[in-house]
Structure formats: structure tokens, C-alpha cells
mmCIF file of C-alpha atoms in Angstrom:
data_model
loop_
_atom_site.group_PDB
_atom_site.id
_atom_site.type_symbol
_atom_site.label_atom_id
_atom_site.label_comp_id
_atom_site.label_asym_id
_atom_site.label_seq_id
_atom_site.Cartn_x
_atom_site.Cartn_y
_atom_site.Cartn_z
ATOM 1 C CA MET A 771 11.558 153.547 84.283
ATOM 2 C CA ALA A 772 12.579 151.925 81.045
ATOM 3 C CA GLU A 773 14.862 149.551 83.196
ATOM 4 C CA GLY A 774 11.760 148.913 85.772
ATOM 5 C CA ARG A 775 9.284 147.821 82.669
ATOM 6 C CA ALA A 776 12.144 145.760 81.332
ATOM 7 C CA ALA A 777 12.737 143.786 84.700
ATOM 8 C CA ALA A 778 9.233 143.342 84.943
ATOM 9 C CA ALA A 779 8.875 142.005 81.712
ATOM 10 C CA LEU A 780 11.612 139.691 82.220
ATOM 11 C CA ALA A 781 10.170 138.341 85.444
ATOM 12 C CA ARG A 782 6.708 137.781 83.712
ATOM 13 C CA PHE A 783 8.719 136.037 80.805
ATOM 14 C CA ASP A 784 10.373 133.914 83.323
ATOM 15 C CA ARG A 785 7.201 133.268 85.229
ATOM 16 C CA ILE A 786 5.411 132.067 81.920
ATOM 17 C CA ASN A 787 8.439 130.055 80.837
ATOM 18 C CA ARG A 788 8.296 128.128 84.420
ATOM 19 C CA GLU A 789 4.698 127.546 83.947
ATOM 20 C CA LEU A 790 4.941 126.279 80.547
ATOM 21 C CA ALA A 791 7.811 124.078 81.865
ATOM 22 C CA ASP A 792 5.545 122.843 84.990
ATOM 23 C CA ARG A 793 2.691 121.958 82.529
ATOM 24 C CA ARG A 794 5.021 120.150 80.269
ATOM 25 C CA ALA A 795 6.614 118.001 83.221
ATOM 26 C CA LEU A 796 2.905 117.111 84.250
ATOM 27 C CA ARG A 797 1.920 116.327 80.867
ATOM 28 C CA GLU A 798 4.751 114.095 80.457
ATOM 29 C CA ARG A 799 4.381 112.313 84.012
ATOM 30 C CA LYS A 800 0.562 111.804 83.425
ATOM 31 C CA ALA A 801 1.227 110.468 79.838
ATOM 32 C CA ALA A 802 4.043 107.921 81.429
ATOM 33 C CA GLU A 803 1.559 106.955 84.035
ATOM 34 C CA ALA A 804 -1.129 106.094 81.420
ATOM 35 C CA LYS A 805 1.117 104.133 79.451
ATOM 36 C CA GLN A 806 2.427 102.035 82.283
ATOM 37 C CA ARG A 807 -1.402 101.464 83.132
ATOM 38 C CA ALA A 808 -1.960 100.385 79.599
ATOM 39 C CA SER A 809 1.145 98.192 79.611
ATOM 40 C CA ASP A 810 -0.124 96.552 82.912
ATOM 41 C CA ASN A 811 -3.646 95.966 81.482
ATOM 42 C CA LEU A 812 -2.326 94.544 78.454
ATOM 43 C CA ALA A 813 -0.111 92.323 80.215
ATOM 44 C CA ARG A 814 -2.936 90.744 82.298
ATOM 45 C CA ARG A 815 -5.087 90.666 79.061
ATOM 46 C CA GLY A 816 -2.272 88.751 77.500
ATOM 47 C CA GLU A 817 -2.174 86.167 80.428
ATOM 48 C CA VAL A 818 -5.658 85.649 80.428
ATOM 49 C CA ALA A 819 -5.931 85.482 76.690
ATOM 50 C CA GLU A 820 -2.707 82.903 76.750
ATOM 51 C CA ARG A 821 -4.842 80.628 79.460
ATOM 52 C CA SER A 822 -7.768 80.782 77.341
ATOM 53 C CA ALA A 823 -5.964 79.697 74.101
ATOM 54 C CA LYS A 824 -4.324 76.692 76.150
ATOM 55 C CA HIS A 825 -7.737 75.842 77.114
ATOM 56 C CA LEU A 826 -9.253 75.934 73.768
ATOM 57 C CA ILE A 827 -6.260 73.891 72.184
ATOM 58 C CA GLU A 828 -6.792 71.355 75.036
ATOM 59 C CA LEU A 829 -10.386 71.245 74.060
ATOM 60 C CA ALA A 830 -9.683 70.873 70.667
ATOM 61 C CA LYS A 831 -7.223 67.944 71.432
ATOM 62 C CA ARG A 832 -9.821 65.906 73.388
ATOM 63 C CA GLN A 833 -12.535 66.770 71.002
ATOM 64 C CA ARG A 834 -10.245 65.203 68.195
ATOM 65 C CA ALA A 835 -9.175 62.506 70.311
ATOM 66 C CA ASN A 836 -13.031 61.675 70.664
ATOM 67 C CA SER A 837 -13.550 61.378 66.758
ATOM 68 C CA GLY A 838 -14.507 64.961 66.409
ATOM 69 C CA PHE A 839 -17.565 64.895 68.703
ATOM 70 C CA ASP A 840 -17.628 67.131 71.841
ATOM 71 C CA THR A 841 -18.682 64.318 74.428
ATOM 72 C CA GLY A 842 -18.601 64.464 78.206
ATOM 73 C CA ARG A 843 -15.321 62.301 78.064
ATOM 74 C CA SER A 844 -13.755 65.220 76.241
ATOM 75 C CA ARG A 845 -14.768 67.762 78.840
ATOM 76 C CA GLU A 846 -14.467 65.713 82.047
ATOM 77 C CA GLU A 847 -11.216 67.551 83.041
ATOM 78 C CA GLU A 848 -12.100 70.817 82.219
ATOM 79 C CA GLU A 849 -12.715 72.354 85.718
ATOM 80 C CA HIS A 850 -8.725 71.702 86.217
ATOM 81 C CA VAL A 851 -7.689 73.179 83.076
ATOM 82 C CA LEU A 852 -9.154 76.948 83.258
ATOM 83 C CA ARG A 853 -8.914 79.065 86.367
ATOM 84 C CA PHE A 854 -9.154 82.791 86.440
ATOM 85 C CA GLY A 855 -8.411 84.181 89.972
ATOM 86 C CA ALA A 856 -10.359 83.682 93.155
ATOM 87 C CA GLU A 857 -12.699 80.750 93.453
ATOM 88 C CA ASP A 858 -15.701 80.420 95.745
ATOM 89 C CA GLU A 859 -16.533 77.332 97.479
ATOM 90 C CA THR A 860 -19.397 76.314 95.424
ATOM 91 C CA ALA A 861 -17.234 76.368 92.584
ATOM 92 C CA ALA A 862 -15.109 73.362 93.654
ATOM 93 C CA GLU A 863 -17.967 71.043 93.755
ATOM 94 C CA PRO A 864 -19.474 69.493 90.684
ATOM 95 C CA PRO A 865 -22.949 70.570 90.285
ATOM 96 C CA THR A 866 -25.676 68.253 91.489
ATOM 97 C CA ARG A 867 -29.353 67.832 90.279
ATOM 98 C CA HIS A 868 -30.782 70.409 92.701
ATOM 99 C CA MET A 869 -27.962 72.893 91.895
ATOM 100 C CA LEU A 870 -28.859 73.081 88.017
ATOM 101 C CA PRO A 871 -31.685 75.014 86.754
ATOM 102 C CA PRO A 872 -35.010 73.251 86.043
ATOM 103 C CA GLN A 873 -34.983 72.184 82.341
ATOM 104 C CA PRO A 874 -38.308 72.075 80.331
ATOM 105 C CA PRO A 875 -39.960 68.892 79.394
ATOM 106 C CA ALA A 876 -38.997 67.791 75.823
ATOM 107 C CA SER A 877 -42.266 68.076 73.978
ATOM 108 C CA PRO A 878 -42.666 66.341 70.461
ATOM 109 C CA ALA A 879 -42.414 68.089 67.080
ATOM 110 C CA PRO A 880 -45.627 69.984 66.054
ATOM 111 C CA PRO A 881 -47.370 67.996 63.305
ATOM 112 C CA PRO A 882 -46.965 69.522 59.785
ATOM 113 C CA PRO A 883 -50.001 71.928 58.470
ATOM 114 C CA PRO A 884 -52.393 69.804 56.365
ATOM 115 C CA ARG A 885 -51.667 70.508 52.777
ATOM 116 C CA GLY A 886 -54.979 71.250 50.733
ATOM 117 C CA PRO A 887 -55.950 72.958 47.702
ATOM 118 C CA ALA A 888 -54.691 76.679 47.373
ATOM 119 C CA PRO A 889 -57.192 79.279 48.452
ATOM 120 C CA ALA A 890 -59.242 80.757 45.521
ATOM 121 C CA ASP A 891 -58.276 84.393 44.468
ATOM 122 C CA ASP A 892 -58.179 86.347 41.239
ATOM 123 C CA HIS A 893 -54.916 85.038 40.032
ATOM 124 C CA GLU A 894 -55.832 81.446 40.161
ATOM 125 C CA ASP A 895 -54.525 80.539 36.654
ATOM 126 C CA ASP A 896 -51.038 81.513 37.819
ATOM 127 C CA ASP A 897 -50.703 79.990 40.884
ATOM 128 C CA PHE A 898 -49.779 75.869 40.525
ATOM 129 C CA SER A 899 -48.281 75.233 43.746
ATOM 130 C CA HIS A 900 -51.245 73.076 44.728
ATOM 131 C CA GLU A 901 -50.614 70.669 41.759
ATOM 132 C CA THR A 902 -48.383 67.791 42.075
ATOM 133 C CA TYR A 903 -46.515 66.434 39.065
ATOM 134 C CA LEU A 904 -45.050 63.349 40.726
ATOM 135 C CA LYS A 905 -47.969 61.093 39.754
#
């Protein structure tokens, strides 16, 4: 009877060890997969960041070549510099007037408000903002 209980305890102990080993293997496999996915994502982001950096460097060079001003000439070949993946057919065409969003008409600057005497209140003797000292 004691031998049967000992054998059952050893069998249970072996099952527990096997289950723990299986869980450890599963955890290590999932960790390796997550590490590989993270590495792949980082590599893709690195490529995009590298292309973006090259693009920004190219734009800065063009801007310096144009006396520090960002003009149309500094961006004239911009569409050939930066490409990120699949492009639709409309992206290859330069935007035309009918493709651009409507722009609001330019309005003149609003006139400055008229300056008059300060409104009367109880502390009028402390407020000299309406006085001019440049006579």
C-alpha cells in the first residue's frame, strides 16, 4: 500500500514537472516570436526613418541653396525623393487646379479699433493709459 502511494506520488510529480516544462517551453517560444516581431517592426521603422532623414536632408540642402528660403524651386523634385510603398495612379499626376481644395479669398486686415478716452470708473485717477507723453 505504501508502495502504491509512493508510485502515485512519483507519477503525479512527473506530470507536474512535464506540465511545468511544457509551460516554460511555450513561454520561451512566445517570447522568441514576440522578439522576432519586434525586431521586424523595428527594422521596417528604421528603413522608413532612414528614408525620411534622407528626404529632410535633401530638402535642407535645397533650402540652403536657395539662400535659406523654402521656395518652389527647393521642392520641385520632391515627389521623386520620398516614396513609401504602393502608390495610386492619381499620386503620379501633379495636382491641377480642379484637384486642389478651394481657398478662401484673401481678406484685408481689419482696421485697428479707435482709441478714445478710457471709460470712467471709480479708480480713474490711477489709470493713465489714455494719456500720451509724446507731445
